[in-house]
């Protein structure tokens, strides 16, 4: 007769068990944010137009951080800055990777945006310096949830369940595509309610590419801060007058 085993308090769940809870986490995130974006946000804008906390910070805490916190407490033995990739790059090699990744993607963002605006990169950077603001709520919360938690979980699952390099390669890209697509999907309810179907469809492609690029940067550097900096830069470039 076999004796049932129990999980020790300091032992994380196995990956098969984590997959089911990960799926429920994604459902909870998308469902909660849809309720906020479609039904609650218009009410808040009408009744509290000047409440930045209600419009930006509080809903992300309730709809994103709370479900993620419950998930992490259930599946991981311990949660730390290191496990969330929230420490600064350590060691010369990781620092170099972080600097190179940031510099390359930042250069592509500046050159691409300058080309779209029919201006020079120098003029664009000058405008960025003049108009940039520390709008960090979206970059911090979105990178924490979508890269530091969701993508990190998906990549860990890919690595733990792959028996060959080919399988790891396939699962790596599957994880990247899934999280980038989910990152895009969670923006859709707000876009649909505010901008309509046509504008939403036009915005999905660029955001999917943004999610893929940020996912590759995260996988390369395992640094949340590089992703936050690039996310902030991308947002500020898009908001320039």
Short mmCIF file of C-alpha atoms in Angstrom, two decimals:
data_model
loop_
_atom_site.label_atom_id
_atom_site.label_comp_id
_atom_site.label_asym_id
_atom_site.label_seq_id
_atom_site.Cartn_x
_atom_site.Cartn_y
_atom_site.Cartn_z
CA UNK A 1 0.00 0.00 0.00
CA UNK A 2 1.51 3.31 -1.04
CA UNK A 3 1.72 6.15 1.41
CA UNK A 4 0.47 9.49 0.02
CA UNK A 5 3.10 12.16 -0.08
CA UNK A 6 2.57 15.75 0.96
CA UNK A 7 4.39 18.86 -0.14
CA UNK A 8 6.70 20.40 2.43
CA UNK A 9 6.05 24.09 3.18
CA UNK A 10 9.38 25.07 1.62
CA UNK A 11 8.95 22.93 -1.52
CA UNK A 12 7.52 24.45 -4.72
CA UNK A 13 4.76 22.74 -6.66
CA UNK A 14 5.74 20.42 -9.49
CA UNK A 15 5.50 21.82 -13.01
CA UNK A 16 2.44 19.74 -14.00
CA UNK A 17 0.62 21.15 -10.98
CA UNK A 18 1.79 24.66 -11.77
CA UNK A 19 0.43 24.58 -15.33
CA UNK A 20 -3.17 24.37 -14.14
CA UNK A 21 -2.73 27.18 -11.65
CA UNK A 22 -0.87 29.24 -14.25
CA UNK A 23 -3.85 28.87 -16.59
CA UNK A 24 -6.22 30.05 -13.88
CA UNK A 25 -3.94 33.00 -13.17
CA UNK A 26 -4.14 34.09 -16.82
CA UNK A 27 -7.93 33.75 -16.76
CA UNK A 28 -8.11 35.80 -13.55
CA UNK A 29 -5.85 38.55 -14.90
CA UNK A 30 -7.73 38.89 -18.18
CA UNK A 31 -11.15 38.67 -16.55
CA UNK A 32 -10.44 41.19 -13.80
CA UNK A 33 -8.85 43.68 -16.20
CA UNK A 34 -11.75 43.34 -18.64
CA UNK A 35 -14.24 44.18 -15.89
CA UNK A 36 -12.14 47.22 -14.96
CA UNK A 37 -11.53 48.48 -18.50
CA UNK A 38 -15.03 47.96 -19.88
CA UNK A 39 -17.34 48.67 -16.94
CA UNK A 40 -15.54 50.34 -14.04
CA UNK A 41 -13.07 52.65 -15.80
CA UNK A 42 -15.74 54.75 -17.58
CA UNK A 43 -17.52 55.25 -14.26
CA UNK A 44 -14.30 56.30 -12.49
CA UNK A 45 -13.45 58.78 -15.26
CA UNK A 46 -16.91 60.38 -14.96
CA UNK A 47 -17.00 60.56 -11.17
CA UNK A 48 -13.31 61.00 -10.27
CA UNK A 49 -11.59 62.59 -13.29
CA UNK A 50 -8.64 63.85 -11.28
CA UNK A 51 -7.97 60.71 -9.26
CA UNK A 52 -4.70 59.42 -10.74
CA UNK A 53 -4.50 56.73 -8.08
CA UNK A 54 -7.90 55.32 -8.99
CA UNK A 55 -7.19 55.51 -12.72
CA UNK A 56 -3.73 53.95 -12.75
CA UNK A 57 -2.26 52.47 -9.59
CA UNK A 58 -5.11 50.96 -7.60
CA UNK A 59 -6.71 48.86 -10.38
CA UNK A 60 -3.34 47.34 -11.28
CA UNK A 61 -2.77 46.38 -7.68
CA UNK A 62 -6.21 44.77 -7.38
CA UNK A 63 -6.47 43.21 -10.84
CA UNK A 64 -2.83 42.16 -11.35
CA UNK A 65 -0.68 42.18 -8.24
CA UNK A 66 -3.22 40.49 -5.96
CA UNK A 67 -3.84 37.48 -8.27
CA UNK A 68 -0.10 37.18 -8.98
CA UNK A 69 0.69 37.31 -5.29
CA UNK A 70 -1.80 34.52 -4.57
CA UNK A 71 -0.33 32.46 -7.40
CA UNK A 72 3.26 32.91 -6.28
CA UNK A 73 2.40 32.05 -2.70
CA UNK A 74 0.75 28.84 -3.92
CA UNK A 75 3.38 27.57 -6.34
CA UNK A 76 6.76 28.83 -5.19
CA UNK A 77 8.57 27.89 -2.03
CA UNK A 78 9.85 31.43 -1.61
CA UNK A 79 9.56 34.71 -3.49
CA UNK A 80 12.50 37.08 -3.49
CA UNK A 81 13.97 39.91 -5.51
CA UNK A 82 16.24 37.37 -7.18
CA UNK A 83 13.36 35.09 -8.18
CA UNK A 84 11.53 38.08 -9.68
CA UNK A 85 14.65 39.25 -11.54
CA UNK A 86 14.31 42.48 -9.56
CA UNK A 87 17.95 42.69 -8.54
CA UNK A 88 20.36 44.77 -10.57
CA UNK A 89 22.62 42.84 -12.96
CA UNK A 90 25.41 41.11 -11.06
CA UNK A 91 28.82 40.37 -12.51
CA UNK A 92 30.56 41.85 -15.51
CA UNK A 93 28.97 39.47 -18.02
CA UNK A 94 25.39 40.17 -16.93
CA UNK A 95 26.03 43.92 -16.76
CA UNK A 96 27.46 43.85 -20.28
CA UNK A 97 24.48 41.89 -21.61
CA UNK A 98 22.09 44.33 -19.95
CA UNK A 99 23.86 47.38 -21.37
CA UNK A 100 24.10 45.91 -24.86
CA UNK A 101 20.45 44.82 -24.89
CA UNK A 102 19.22 48.20 -23.68
CA UNK A 103 21.46 50.15 -26.08
CA UNK A 104 20.50 48.08 -29.12
CA UNK A 105 16.74 48.15 -28.52
CA UNK A 106 16.77 51.83 -27.50
CA UNK A 107 18.64 52.72 -30.70
CA UNK A 108 16.13 50.79 -32.81
CA UNK A 109 13.24 52.52 -31.03
CA UNK A 110 14.69 55.99 -31.60
CA UNK A 111 15.62 55.38 -35.23
CA UNK A 112 12.29 53.73 -36.01
CA UNK A 113 10.25 56.46 -34.34
CA UNK A 114 12.28 59.19 -36.04
CA UNK A 115 11.64 57.55 -39.40
CA UNK A 116 7.89 57.38 -38.74
CA UNK A 117 7.85 61.06 -37.78
CA UNK A 118 10.05 62.16 -40.69
CA UNK A 119 12.57 63.72 -38.34
CA UNK A 120 16.15 63.05 -37.37
CA UNK A 121 17.10 60.87 -34.38
CA UNK A 122 18.91 63.85 -32.83
CA UNK A 123 15.79 66.02 -33.02
CA UNK A 124 13.70 63.18 -31.61
CA UNK A 125 16.03 62.69 -28.65
CA UNK A 126 16.00 66.45 -28.01
CA UNK A 127 12.20 66.40 -27.97
CA UNK A 128 12.27 63.37 -25.67
CA UNK A 129 14.53 65.18 -23.18
CA UNK A 130 12.17 68.17 -23.21
CA UNK A 131 8.89 66.28 -22.83
CA UNK A 132 9.67 63.00 -21.07
CA UNK A 133 8.02 62.46 -17.70
CA UNK A 134 8.45 59.79 -15.00
CA UNK A 135 5.30 57.88 -16.02
CA UNK A 136 6.38 54.60 -14.48
CA UNK A 137 3.15 52.96 -13.31
CA UNK A 138 2.47 51.06 -16.52
CA UNK A 139 6.11 50.07 -17.21
CA UNK A 140 6.73 48.86 -13.67
CA UNK A 141 3.48 46.93 -13.20
CA UNK A 142 3.32 45.48 -16.70
CA UNK A 143 6.94 44.30 -16.69
CA UNK A 144 6.59 42.86 -13.20
CA UNK A 145 3.49 40.86 -14.18
CA UNK A 146 4.15 39.92 -17.80
CA UNK A 147 7.90 39.41 -17.84
CA UNK A 148 9.02 38.87 -14.24
CA UNK A 149 6.16 36.49 -13.36
CA UNK A 150 4.32 35.15 -16.42
CA UNK A 151 7.27 34.88 -18.80
CA UNK A 152 9.64 33.69 -16.09
CA UNK A 153 7.19 30.90 -15.22
CA UNK A 154 6.71 29.95 -18.88
CA UNK A 155 10.46 29.88 -19.56
CA UNK A 156 11.16 27.86 -16.42
CA UNK A 157 8.51 25.36 -17.51
CA UNK A 158 10.07 25.18 -20.99
CA UNK A 159 13.49 24.48 -19.54
CA UNK A 160 12.27 21.94 -16.97
CA UNK A 161 10.16 19.92 -19.42
CA UNK A 162 12.53 19.82 -22.40
CA UNK A 163 14.68 16.76 -22.92
CA UNK A 164 16.50 17.89 -26.07
CA UNK A 165 17.88 21.22 -27.35
CA UNK A 166 15.37 21.16 -30.21
CA UNK A 167 12.48 20.74 -27.80
CA UNK A 168 13.82 23.52 -25.59
CA UNK A 169 14.10 25.83 -28.61
CA UNK A 170 10.50 25.13 -29.63
CA UNK A 171 9.13 25.59 -26.12
CA UNK A 172 11.17 28.75 -25.61
CA UNK A 173 9.55 30.40 -28.63
CA UNK A 174 6.17 28.99 -27.66
CA UNK A 175 6.50 30.62 -24.24
CA UNK A 176 7.60 33.91 -25.78
CA UNK A 177 4.71 33.96 -28.26
CA UNK A 178 2.14 33.02 -25.65
CA UNK A 179 3.15 35.73 -23.17
CA UNK A 180 3.49 38.38 -25.91
CA UNK A 181 0.03 37.44 -27.21
CA UNK A 182 -1.42 37.56 -23.70
CA UNK A 183 0.27 40.91 -23.12
CA UNK A 184 -1.49 42.14 -26.25
CA UNK A 185 -4.83 40.55 -25.36
CA UNK A 186 -5.04 42.22 -21.98
CA UNK A 187 -4.92 45.63 -23.69
CA UNK A 188 -7.75 44.75 -26.09
CA UNK A 189 -10.78 45.32 -23.78
CA UNK A 190 -9.74 48.90 -23.05
CA UNK A 191 -8.91 49.63 -26.69
CA UNK A 192 -12.22 48.22 -27.89
CA UNK A 193 -14.23 50.26 -25.39
CA UNK A 194 -12.32 53.48 -26.15
CA UNK A 195 -11.20 53.27 -29.79
CA UNK A 196 -13.36 50.70 -31.57
CA UNK A 197 -12.50 47.55 -33.51
CA UNK A 198 -10.51 49.03 -36.39
CA UNK A 199 -8.08 51.02 -34.23
CA UNK A 200 -7.70 48.06 -31.87
CA UNK A 201 -6.80 45.72 -34.72
CA UNK A 202 -4.22 48.20 -36.00
CA UNK A 203 -2.60 48.45 -32.55
CA UNK A 204 -2.33 44.70 -31.90
CA UNK A 205 0.54 44.01 -34.30
CA UNK A 206 2.98 46.61 -32.92
CA UNK A 207 2.15 45.66 -29.33
CA UNK A 208 2.72 41.98 -30.06
CA UNK A 209 6.15 42.83 -31.46
CA UNK A 210 6.87 45.00 -28.43
CA UNK A 211 5.98 42.10 -26.15
CA UNK A 212 8.28 39.77 -28.09
CA UNK A 213 11.19 42.20 -27.99
CA UNK A 214 10.79 42.80 -24.26
CA UNK A 215 10.49 39.05 -23.73
CA UNK A 216 13.74 38.43 -25.57
CA UNK A 217 15.45 41.17 -23.58
CA UNK A 218 14.21 39.58 -20.36
CA UNK A 219 15.39 36.12 -21.42
CA UNK A 220 18.79 37.55 -22.38
CA UNK A 221 19.40 39.69 -19.31
CA UNK A 222 17.04 38.22 -16.68
CA UNK A 223 16.75 41.80 -15.47
CA UNK A 224 13.39 43.40 -14.78
CA UNK A 225 14.98 46.86 -14.75
CA UNK A 226 16.17 46.75 -18.35
CA UNK A 227 12.66 45.82 -19.48
CA UNK A 228 11.12 48.61 -17.38
CA UNK A 229 13.53 51.17 -18.86
CA UNK A 230 12.79 50.08 -22.43
CA UNK A 231 9.04 49.95 -21.78
CA UNK A 232 9.17 53.49 -20.38
CA UNK A 233 11.20 54.70 -23.37
CA UNK A 234 8.76 53.13 -25.82
CA UNK A 235 5.78 54.74 -24.08
CA UNK A 236 7.39 58.17 -23.91
CA UNK A 237 8.34 58.09 -27.58
CA UNK A 238 4.75 57.25 -28.48
CA UNK A 239 3.48 60.20 -26.39
CA UNK A 240 5.74 62.87 -27.87
CA UNK A 241 3.80 65.79 -29.42
#
